[in-house]
CSV table of C-alpha atoms and ligand atoms in Angstrom, one decimal:
chain,number,residue,atom,x,y,z
A,3,UNK,CA,-45.6,61.9,-167.4
A,4,UNK,CA,-47.8,64.7,-166.3
A,5,UNK,CA,-47.8,63.5,-162.7
A,6,UNK,CA,-44.0,63.0,-162.7
A,7,UNK,CA,-43.4,66.5,-164.1
A,8,UNK,CA,-45.9,68.0,-161.8
A,9,UNK,CA,-44.1,66.5,-158.8
A,10,UNK,CA,-40.8,68.2,-159.8
A,11,UNK,CA,-42.6,71.5,-160.5
A,12,UNK,CA,-44.3,71.4,-157.1
A,13,UNK,CA,-40.8,72.1,-155.5
A,14,UNK,CA,-40.7,75.4,-157.4
A,15,UNK,CA,-43.7,77.4,-156.3
A,16,UNK,CA,-45.0,80.8,-157.5
A,17,UNK,CA,-42.7,82.7,-155.0
A,18,UNK,CA,-39.7,80.9,-156.5
A,19,UNK,CA,-40.7,82.2,-160.0
A,20,UNK,CA,-41.6,85.7,-158.7
A,21,UNK,CA,-38.1,86.0,-157.1
A,22,UNK,CA,-36.3,84.8,-160.3
A,23,UNK,CA,-38.5,87.3,-162.3
A,24,UNK,CA,-37.5,90.1,-159.9
A,25,UNK,CA,-33.8,89.3,-159.9
A,26,UNK,CA,-33.4,88.2,-163.5
A,27,UNK,CA,-31.6,85.1,-162.3
A,28,UNK,CA,-31.6,81.9,-164.4
A,29,UNK,CA,-33.6,79.2,-162.7
A,30,UNK,CA,-30.6,76.8,-162.4
A,31,UNK,CA,-32.1,74.7,-159.6
A,32,UNK,CA,-35.2,74.0,-161.7
A,33,UNK,CA,-33.1,73.2,-164.7
A,34,UNK,CA,-31.0,70.7,-162.6
A,35,UNK,CA,-34.0,69.1,-161.1
A,36,UNK,CA,-35.5,68.3,-164.6
A,37,UNK,CA,-32.1,67.1,-165.8
A,38,UNK,CA,-31.6,64.9,-162.8
A,39,UNK,CA,-34.7,62.9,-163.7
A,40,UNK,CA,-33.9,62.7,-167.4
A,41,UNK,CA,-36.5,65.1,-168.7
A,42,UNK,CA,-34.2,67.3,-170.7
A,43,UNK,CA,-33.5,64.5,-173.2
A,44,UNK,CA,-37.2,63.7,-173.8
A,45,UNK,CA,-36.9,64.0,-177.6
A,46,UNK,CA,-33.3,63.0,-177.9
A,47,UNK,CA,-32.8,59.4,-179.2
A,48,UNK,CA,-32.1,56.8,-176.6
A,49,UNK,CA,-28.7,56.0,-178.2
A,50,UNK,CA,-27.5,59.5,-177.4
A,51,UNK,CA,-28.7,59.7,-173.8
A,52,UNK,CA,-32.3,60.7,-174.3
A,53,UNK,CA,-35.7,59.0,-174.0
A,54,UNK,CA,-36.5,59.1,-177.7
A,55,UNK,CA,-40.1,60.1,-177.1
A,56,UNK,CA,-42.2,62.2,-179.6
A,57,UNK,CA,-43.4,65.8,-179.7
A,58,UNK,CA,-46.8,64.7,-178.3
A,59,UNK,CA,-45.0,63.7,-175.0
A,60,UNK,CA,-42.8,66.7,-175.0
A,61,UNK,CA,-45.9,68.9,-175.4
A,62,UNK,CA,-47.4,67.3,-172.3
A,63,UNK,CA,-44.2,68.0,-170.4
A,64,UNK,CA,-44.0,71.7,-171.5
A,65,UNK,CA,-47.7,72.3,-170.9
A,66,UNK,CA,-47.3,70.9,-167.4
A,67,UNK,CA,-44.3,73.0,-166.6
A,68,UNK,CA,-46.0,76.2,-167.7
A,69,UNK,CA,-49.3,75.3,-166.0
A,70,UNK,CA,-47.5,74.7,-162.7
A,71,UNK,CA,-47.0,78.5,-162.4
A,72,UNK,CA,-43.5,78.3,-163.9
A,73,UNK,CA,-45.0,79.9,-167.0
A,74,UNK,CA,-42.5,80.9,-169.7
A,75,UNK,CA,-39.8,81.5,-167.0
A,76,UNK,CA,-39.8,77.7,-166.5
A,77,UNK,CA,-40.6,76.7,-170.0
A,78,UNK,CA,-38.1,78.8,-171.8
A,79,UNK,CA,-35.3,77.7,-169.4
A,80,UNK,CA,-35.5,74.2,-170.9
A,81,UNK,CA,-37.3,74.8,-174.3
A,82,UNK,CA,-34.1,74.8,-176.3
A,83,UNK,CA,-33.1,71.4,-174.8
A,84,UNK,CA,-36.3,69.8,-175.8
A,85,UNK,CA,-36.4,70.2,-179.5
A,86,UNK,CA,-33.7,72.7,-180.4
A,87,UNK,CA,-31.1,70.2,-181.4
A,88,UNK,CA,-33.5,68.4,-183.9
A,89,UNK,CA,-31.3,69.5,-186.9
A,90,UNK,CA,-28.4,67.6,-185.2
A,91,UNK,CA,-30.6,64.6,-184.6
A,92,UNK,CA,-31.8,64.5,-188.2
A,93,UNK,CA,-28.8,65.8,-190.2
A,94,UNK,CA,-25.8,65.5,-187.9
A,95,UNK,CA,-23.2,62.8,-188.6
A,96,UNK,CA,-22.8,59.9,-186.1
A,97,UNK,CA,-19.7,61.6,-184.7
A,98,UNK,CA,-21.6,64.9,-184.2
A,99,UNK,CA,-24.5,63.2,-182.5
A,100,UNK,CA,-22.3,61.3,-180.1
A,101,UNK,CA,-20.4,64.5,-179.3
A,102,UNK,CA,-23.3,67.0,-179.2
A,103,UNK,CA,-26.4,65.4,-177.9
A,104,UNK,CA,-25.5,63.6,-174.6
A,105,UNK,CA,-24.3,66.7,-172.7
A,106,UNK,CA,-27.5,68.5,-173.6
A,107,UNK,CA,-29.7,65.5,-172.6
A,108,UNK,CA,-27.9,65.3,-169.3
A,109,UNK,CA,-28.2,69.1,-168.7
A,110,UNK,CA,-24.4,69.5,-168.6
A,111,UNK,CA,-24.5,71.9,-171.5
A,112,UNK,CA,-27.0,74.6,-172.4
A,113,UNK,CA,-27.6,75.6,-175.9
A,114,UNK,CA,-29.1,78.7,-177.5
A,115,UNK,CA,-30.6,79.2,-180.9
A,116,UNK,CA,-29.3,82.1,-183.0
A,117,UNK,CA,-31.3,82.9,-186.0
A,118,UNK,CA,-33.0,86.3,-185.7
A,119,UNK,CA,-31.1,89.4,-186.9
A,120,UNK,CA,-31.7,93.1,-186.5
A,121,UNK,CA,-31.7,93.9,-190.2
A,122,UNK,CA,-33.7,90.7,-191.3
A,123,UNK,CA,-36.5,90.3,-188.8
A,124,UNK,CA,-39.0,87.7,-190.0
A,125,UNK,CA,-37.3,87.6,-193.5
A,126,UNK,CA,-34.8,85.0,-192.5
A,127,UNK,CA,-33.3,84.8,-196.0
A,128,UNK,CA,-32.0,88.3,-195.6
A,129,UNK,CA,-29.8,87.5,-192.7
A,130,UNK,CA,-26.3,89.0,-193.0
A,131,UNK,CA,-24.1,87.1,-190.5
A,132,UNK,CA,-21.4,85.6,-192.8
A,133,UNK,CA,-19.4,82.4,-192.4
A,134,UNK,CA,-16.4,82.5,-194.6
A,135,UNK,CA,-14.4,79.3,-195.2
A,136,UNK,CA,-10.7,79.5,-194.4
A,137,UNK,CA,-9.0,76.2,-194.9
A,138,UNK,CA,-10.6,73.6,-192.6
A,139,UNK,CA,-12.6,76.2,-190.6
A,140,UNK,CA,-15.1,78.9,-191.0
A,141,UNK,CA,-14.9,82.4,-189.6
A,142,UNK,CA,-18.1,84.0,-188.5
A,143,UNK,CA,-18.8,87.8,-188.4
A,144,UNK,CA,-22.1,89.5,-187.8
A,145,UNK,CA,-24.9,90.2,-185.3
A,146,UNK,CA,-27.9,88.5,-183.9
A,147,UNK,CA,-30.7,89.7,-181.8
A,148,UNK,CA,-33.2,88.3,-179.3
A,149,UNK,CA,-31.1,85.2,-178.6
A,150,UNK,CA,-32.5,83.6,-175.5
A,151,UNK,CA,-30.3,82.0,-172.8
A,152,UNK,CA,-27.1,83.3,-174.5
A,153,UNK,CA,-26.0,84.5,-171.0
A,154,UNK,CA,-25.8,81.0,-169.7
A,155,UNK,CA,-25.4,78.9,-172.9
A,156,UNK,CA,-22.2,76.9,-173.6
A,157,UNK,CA,-23.2,76.2,-177.2
A,158,UNK,CA,-25.1,77.9,-180.0
A,159,UNK,CA,-27.0,76.6,-183.0
A,160,UNK,CA,-26.3,79.4,-185.5
A,161,UNK,CA,-27.6,80.1,-188.9
A,162,UNK,CA,-25.2,82.0,-191.2
A,163,UNK,CA,-24.9,83.0,-194.8
A,164,UNK,CA,-22.1,81.3,-196.8
A,165,UNK,CA,-23.1,82.3,-200.3
A,166,UNK,CA,-24.1,85.9,-200.9
A,167,UNK,CA,-27.8,86.1,-201.6
A,168,UNK,CA,-27.2,87.6,-205.1
A,169,UNK,CA,-25.2,84.5,-206.1
A,170,UNK,CA,-27.5,81.9,-204.4
A,171,UNK,CA,-29.9,79.7,-206.3
A,172,UNK,CA,-32.8,81.2,-204.4
A,173,UNK,CA,-32.9,83.6,-201.4
A,174,UNK,CA,-33.2,80.7,-198.9
A,175,UNK,CA,-30.2,78.8,-200.4
A,176,UNK,CA,-26.6,79.6,-199.3
A,177,UNK,CA,-27.4,79.6,-195.6
A,178,UNK,CA,-25.4,77.2,-193.4
A,179,UNK,CA,-26.0,75.9,-189.9
A,180,UNK,CA,-23.4,75.3,-187.2
A,181,UNK,CA,-23.6,74.0,-183.7
A,182,UNK,CA,-20.6,75.3,-182.0
A,183,UNK,CA,-19.0,76.7,-178.8
A,184,UNK,CA,-20.3,80.1,-177.7
A,185,UNK,CA,-16.8,81.6,-177.3
A,186,UNK,CA,-17.2,84.8,-175.3
A,187,UNK,CA,-13.8,86.1,-176.4
A,188,UNK,CA,-15.3,86.4,-179.9
A,189,UNK,CA,-19.0,86.9,-179.2
A,190,UNK,CA,-20.1,89.8,-177.1
A,191,UNK,CA,-23.4,88.9,-175.4
A,192,UNK,CA,-25.5,92.0,-174.4
A,193,UNK,CA,-28.7,91.4,-172.5
A,194,UNK,CA,-31.9,93.1,-173.6
A,195,UNK,CA,-33.9,94.7,-170.8
A,196,UNK,CA,-37.3,93.4,-171.6
A,197,UNK,CA,-41.0,93.4,-170.6
A,198,UNK,CA,-41.2,89.9,-168.9
A,199,UNK,CA,-39.5,86.5,-168.3
A,200,UNK,CA,-36.5,88.3,-166.8
A,201,UNK,CA,-35.3,85.0,-165.4
A,202,UNK,CA,-34.5,83.8,-169.0
A,203,UNK,CA,-32.3,86.3,-170.7
A,204,UNK,CA,-32.6,87.4,-174.3
A,205,UNK,CA,-29.6,89.1,-176.0
A,206,UNK,CA,-27.9,90.9,-178.8
A,207,UNK,CA,-24.8,89.0,-180.1
A,208,UNK,CA,-21.9,90.8,-181.7
A,209,UNK,CA,-19.8,88.2,-183.4
A,210,UNK,CA,-16.2,89.1,-184.4
A,211,UNK,CA,-14.0,86.6,-186.2
A,212,UNK,CA,-15.4,83.5,-184.4
A,213,UNK,CA,-13.5,80.5,-185.7
A,214,UNK,CA,-15.6,77.4,-186.1
A,215,UNK,CA,-14.1,74.0,-187.1
A,216,UNK,CA,-15.6,72.3,-190.1
A,217,UNK,CA,-16.7,69.5,-187.8
A,218,UNK,CA,-19.2,71.8,-186.3
A,219,UNK,CA,-21.1,72.4,-189.5
A,220,UNK,CA,-24.4,70.6,-189.5
A,221,UNK,CA,-25.2,68.9,-192.8
A,222,UNK,CA,-24.2,70.3,-196.1
A,223,UNK,CA,-23.0,73.9,-196.7
A,224,UNK,CA,-25.8,76.1,-198.1
A,225,UNK,CA,-28.7,73.9,-196.8
A,226,UNK,CA,-29.1,75.4,-193.3
A,227,UNK,CA,-32.5,76.9,-194.1
A,228,UNK,CA,-34.0,73.6,-195.0
A,229,UNK,CA,-32.6,72.0,-191.8
A,230,UNK,CA,-34.1,74.8,-189.7
A,231,UNK,CA,-37.5,74.5,-191.5
A,232,UNK,CA,-37.7,70.9,-190.3
A,233,UNK,CA,-37.7,72.0,-186.7
A,234,UNK,CA,-40.1,74.9,-187.1
A,235,UNK,CA,-43.4,72.9,-186.8
A,236,UNK,CA,-42.4,71.0,-183.6
A,237,UNK,CA,-41.3,74.3,-182.1
A,238,UNK,CA,-44.6,75.9,-182.9
A,239,UNK,CA,-46.3,72.9,-181.3
A,240,UNK,CA,-44.3,73.2,-178.1
A,241,UNK,CA,-44.8,77.0,-177.9
A,242,UNK,CA,-48.6,76.3,-178.2
A,243,UNK,CA,-48.4,73.8,-175.4
A,244,UNK,CA,-46.6,76.3,-173.2
A,245,UNK,CA,-49.1,79.0,-174.0
A,246,UNK,CA,-52.0,76.7,-173.1
A,247,UNK,CA,-50.2,75.9,-169.8
A,248,UNK,CA,-49.6,79.5,-168.9
A,249,UNK,CA,-53.3,80.4,-169.7
A,250,UNK,CA,-54.3,77.5,-167.4
A,251,UNK,CA,-52.1,78.8,-164.6
A,252,UNK,CA,-53.8,82.2,-164.9
A,253,UNK,CA,-57.3,80.7,-165.1
A,254,UNK,CA,-56.8,78.5,-162.0
A,255,UNK,CA,-55.7,81.6,-160.0
A,256,UNK,CA,-58.5,83.7,-161.3
A,257,UNK,CA,-61.2,81.1,-160.5
A,258,UNK,CA,-59.8,80.6,-157.0
A,259,UNK,CA,-59.7,84.3,-156.4
A,260,UNK,CA,-63.3,84.8,-157.7
A,261,UNK,CA,-64.5,82.2,-155.2
A,262,UNK,CA,-62.8,83.9,-152.3
A,263,UNK,CA,-63.1,87.7,-152.9
A,264,UNK,CA,-66.3,89.0,-151.4
A,265,UNK,CA,-67.6,92.4,-152.5
A,266,UNK,CA,-71.3,93.7,-152.3
A,267,UNK,CA,-71.9,90.8,-149.8
A,268,UNK,CA,-71.1,87.9,-152.1
A,269,UNK,CA,-68.1,86.3,-153.9
A,270,UNK,CA,-67.3,88.2,-157.1
A,271,UNK,CA,-67.4,84.8,-158.9
A,272,UNK,CA,-71.2,84.7,-158.3
A,273,UNK,CA,-71.5,87.4,-160.9
A,274,UNK,CA,-72.0,86.3,-164.5
A,275,UNK,CA,-69.8,89.2,-165.6
A,276,UNK,CA,-67.0,87.5,-163.8
A,277,UNK,CA,-67.9,83.9,-164.6
A,278,UNK,CA,-68.5,84.2,-168.3
A,279,UNK,CA,-65.2,85.5,-169.4
A,280,UNK,CA,-63.5,82.8,-167.3
A,281,UNK,CA,-65.7,80.1,-168.8
A,282,UNK,CA,-64.9,81.4,-172.3
A,283,UNK,CA,-61.2,81.3,-171.6
A,284,UNK,CA,-61.5,77.7,-170.4
A,285,UNK,CA,-63.2,76.7,-173.7
A,286,UNK,CA,-60.7,78.5,-175.8
A,287,UNK,CA,-57.8,76.9,-174.0
A,288,UNK,CA,-59.3,73.4,-174.4
A,289,UNK,CA,-59.9,74.1,-178.1
A,290,UNK,CA,-56.3,75.3,-178.6
A,291,UNK,CA,-55.0,72.3,-176.8
A,292,UNK,CA,-57.0,70.0,-179.2
A,293,UNK,CA,-55.5,71.7,-182.2
A,294,UNK,CA,-52.1,71.4,-180.6
A,295,UNK,CA,-52.6,67.7,-180.0
A,296,UNK,CA,-53.8,67.2,-183.6
A,297,UNK,CA,-50.6,68.9,-184.8
A,298,UNK,CA,-48.3,66.9,-182.5
A,299,UNK,CA,-50.0,63.6,-183.5
A,300,UNK,CA,-49.6,64.5,-187.2
A,301,UNK,CA,-45.9,65.3,-186.7
A,302,UNK,CA,-45.2,62.2,-184.7
A,303,UNK,CA,-46.9,60.1,-187.5
A,304,UNK,CA,-44.9,61.8,-190.2
A,305,UNK,CA,-47.9,63.5,-191.7
A,306,UNK,CA,-47.5,67.1,-192.9
A,307,UNK,CA,-48.5,69.3,-190.0
A,308,UNK,CA,-47.6,72.9,-191.1
A,309,UNK,CA,-51.2,74.1,-191.1
A,310,UNK,CA,-52.1,72.5,-187.8
A,311,UNK,CA,-48.9,73.6,-186.1
A,312,UNK,CA,-49.2,77.2,-187.2
A,313,UNK,CA,-52.9,77.2,-186.3
A,314,UNK,CA,-52.2,75.7,-182.9
A,315,UNK,CA,-49.5,78.3,-182.2
A,316,UNK,CA,-51.8,81.1,-183.2
A,317,UNK,CA,-54.8,79.9,-181.3
A,318,UNK,CA,-52.9,78.9,-178.1
A,319,UNK,CA,-51.0,82.2,-178.0
A,320,UNK,CA,-54.2,84.2,-178.3
A,321,UNK,CA,-56.1,82.0,-175.8
A,322,UNK,CA,-53.2,82.1,-173.3
A,323,UNK,CA,-53.0,85.9,-173.6
A,324,UNK,CA,-56.7,86.3,-173.1
A,325,UNK,CA,-56.7,84.1,-170.1
A,326,UNK,CA,-53.9,86.0,-168.5
A,327,UNK,CA,-55.6,89.4,-169.2
A,328,UNK,CA,-58.9,88.1,-167.9
A,329,UNK,CA,-57.1,86.8,-164.7
A,330,UNK,CA,-55.7,90.3,-164.1
A,331,UNK,CA,-59.1,91.9,-164.5
A,332,UNK,CA,-60.7,89.3,-162.3
A,333,UNK,CA,-58.3,90.3,-159.5
A,334,UNK,CA,-59.2,94.0,-159.9
A,335,UNK,CA,-56.5,96.2,-158.4
A,336,UNK,CA,-54.7,93.2,-156.8
A,337,UNK,CA,-54.2,91.8,-160.3
A,338,UNK,CA,-51.7,94.6,-160.7
A,339,UNK,CA,-49.7,93.6,-157.6
A,340,UNK,CA,-46.8,91.2,-158.1
A,341,UNK,CA,-47.9,89.3,-155.0
A,342,UNK,CA,-50.8,87.8,-157.0
A,343,UNK,CA,-48.6,86.5,-159.8
A,344,UNK,CA,-51.1,87.1,-162.6
A,345,UNK,CA,-49.4,90.3,-163.8
A,346,UNK,CA,-46.2,88.3,-164.4
A,347,UNK,CA,-48.2,85.8,-166.4
A,348,UNK,CA,-49.7,88.6,-168.5
A,349,UNK,CA,-46.3,90.0,-169.3
A,350,UNK,CA,-45.1,86.5,-170.3
A,351,UNK,CA,-48.1,85.8,-172.4
A,352,UNK,CA,-46.9,88.3,-175.0
A,353,UNK,CA,-43.9,86.1,-175.8
A,354,UNK,CA,-45.7,83.2,-177.6
A,355,UNK,CA,-47.7,85.8,-179.6
A,356,UNK,CA,-44.5,87.4,-181.0
A,357,UNK,CA,-42.0,84.5,-181.1
A,358,UNK,CA,-40.9,82.5,-183.1
A,359,UNK,CA,-43.3,83.9,-185.6
A,360,UNK,CA,-46.0,86.6,-185.3
A,361,UNK,CA,-49.8,86.2,-185.8
A,362,UNK,CA,-49.7,88.2,-189.0
A,363,UNK,CA,-47.2,85.8,-190.6
A,364,UNK,CA,-49.2,82.8,-189.5
A,365,UNK,CA,-52.4,84.3,-191.1
A,366,UNK,CA,-50.3,84.9,-194.3
A,367,UNK,CA,-49.2,81.3,-194.2
A,368,UNK,CA,-52.8,79.9,-193.8
A,369,UNK,CA,-54.1,82.2,-196.5
A,370,UNK,CA,-51.5,81.1,-198.9
A,371,UNK,CA,-50.9,77.4,-198.1
A,372,UNK,CA,-54.3,76.3,-197.0
A,373,UNK,CA,-56.7,78.6,-198.9
A,374,UNK,CA,-54.5,79.0,-202.1
A,375,UNK,CA,-54.5,82.8,-202.0
A,376,UNK,CA,-51.6,84.7,-203.6
A,377,UNK,CA,-48.4,85.0,-201.5
A,378,UNK,CA,-48.7,88.5,-199.9
A,379,UNK,CA,-45.1,89.0,-198.5
B,403,LIG,C1,-38.7,87.1,-175.6
B,403,LIG,C2,-38.2,86.8,-177.0
B,403,LIG,C3,-37.4,85.7,-177.1
B,403,LIG,C4,-36.8,85.4,-178.4
B,403,LIG,N1,-35.9,84.4,-178.5
B,403,LIG,C5,-35.3,84.1,-179.7
B,403,LIG,C6,-34.2,83.2,-179.8
B,403,LIG,O1,-33.9,82.5,-178.8
B,403,LIG,N2,-33.6,83.0,-181.0
B,403,LIG,C7,-34.0,83.7,-182.1
B,403,LIG,O2,-33.4,83.5,-183.2
B,403,LIG,N3,-35.0,84.6,-182.1
B,403,LIG,C8,-35.7,84.9,-180.9
B,403,LIG,N4,-36.7,85.8,-180.8
B,403,LIG,C9,-37.0,86.6,-182.0
B,403,LIG,C10,-38.4,86.3,-182.5
B,403,LIG,O3,-38.5,85.1,-183.2
B,403,LIG,C11,-38.7,87.6,-183.5
B,403,LIG,O4,-38.8,88.7,-182.6
B,403,LIG,C12,-39.9,87.3,-184.3
B,403,LIG,O5,-39.6,86.3,-185.2
B,403,LIG,C13,-40.3,88.6,-185.0
B,403,LIG,O6,-39.2,89.2,-185.7
B,403,LIG,P1,-39.0,90.7,-185.6
B,403,LIG,O7,-39.0,91.0,-184.1
B,403,LIG,O8,-37.7,91.1,-186.3
B,403,LIG,O9,-40.2,91.4,-186.3
B,403,LIG,P2,-40.3,92.1,-187.7
B,403,LIG,O10,-39.9,91.1,-188.7
B,403,LIG,O11,-39.6,93.4,-187.6
B,403,LIG,O12,-41.9,92.4,-187.8
B,403,LIG,C14,-42.4,93.5,-187.1
B,403,LIG,C15,-44.0,93.4,-187.2
B,403,LIG,O13,-44.3,93.6,-188.6
B,403,LIG,C16,-45.2,92.5,-189.0
B,403,LIG,N5,-44.9,92.2,-190.4
B,403,LIG,C17,-43.7,92.1,-191.0
B,403,LIG,N6,-43.8,91.7,-192.3
B,403,LIG,C18,-45.1,91.6,-192.5
B,403,LIG,C19,-46.0,91.3,-193.7
B,403,LIG,N7,-45.4,91.0,-194.9
B,403,LIG,N8,-47.3,91.2,-193.5
B,403,LIG,C20,-47.9,91.5,-192.3
B,403,LIG,N9,-47.2,91.8,-191.2
B,403,LIG,C21,-45.8,91.9,-191.3
B,403,LIG,C22,-44.8,91.4,-188.1
B,403,LIG,O14,-45.9,90.4,-188.0
B,403,LIG,C23,-44.6,92.1,-186.8
B,403,LIG,O15,-45.8,92.4,-186.2
B,403,LIG,C24,-37.2,86.1,-179.5
B,403,LIG,C25,-38.1,87.2,-179.4
B,403,LIG,C26,-38.6,87.5,-178.1
B,403,LIG,C27,-39.5,88.7,-178.0
């Protein structure tokens, strides 16, 4: 798998990604190349046009993409395809799977994932976007933020509130999930000018009277949060794989530069002050990868993997960030120049630290669920 994905990625070199980053243009050619060889359906069941492989395999693919130098510009361009539609795979009806999955596996439709809201942040239960039932349809009103790929997406998986929080059994009940057309007449998509990964847009969505047929509701009304929860661990595992890949791309460049750059009459890489941080990054990336593989194995075996998946996401994001920062420092002033690519990696390495969950919330989770400490939030 690694060799096959590497071969596709080798057609998209660092200059391709630097240009996409500069222009803020979606990497369509890259997306099409992966779709053409069937990679976008890696986790989608074979009956619906995919390969039916596990998260372990998907993680190999995503790590390889990021490590090729595509970083998060490449990984995020396809991330949603890989596991985003898991709620449809698990909870969708036969009719929904036949209708929704094959176009995504074939790369004919792009999907975005609309959960985060400006007034709720990490407290998903507080989301305010309402879906109101009117006859055989729902009408959605509200706002979302940070929704990646909404500029290019045809469809969105959107979490809404159908029962007001005060009337719900518990705060996370009363939320309902839809997979539906992103109708731009009813959804204004406003791009956020952001720090990195300009090739893959992130947006504010303003939703005004969006009509959604009942057939686009995934599973039962009010159980959307449970369905989303199911996909959270695999998503953390894939983000971890992408962060490890990005860190490795940075480390490869740093080591190559340290061998070549001669100052004070010898390669800078002959100095231990240059070598040791790079060696440390290598070890931390390897360790993060092992934790990620443990989590992926547990998930694919049906073993609870919450602690490993969260730990993998945390460790990989921090190791990836450190490798990117070390790569910039190894390059000295040149590290700050776009031509050497590592500054782009450093900007992108912030994304897996923040999304889809922050390091603080992972620490809270481990403290509570693994160590049995009182819930702090
Ligand atoms: C590039 C990018 C792409 C994204 N793509 C998507 C997407 O496609 N779809 C989507 O739905 N979302 C997306 N997100 C949103 C992302 O998942 C959120 O930004 C993230 O979950 C954090 O939420 P927030 O920004 O509202 O932070 P907040 O909830 O406002 O938190 C702010 C800070 O306070 C800390 N904090 C909050 N509460 C506590 C507490 N109790 N204890 C300790 N610390 C606390 C947090 O850890 C964080 O550091 C994306 C974000 C980025 C940056």
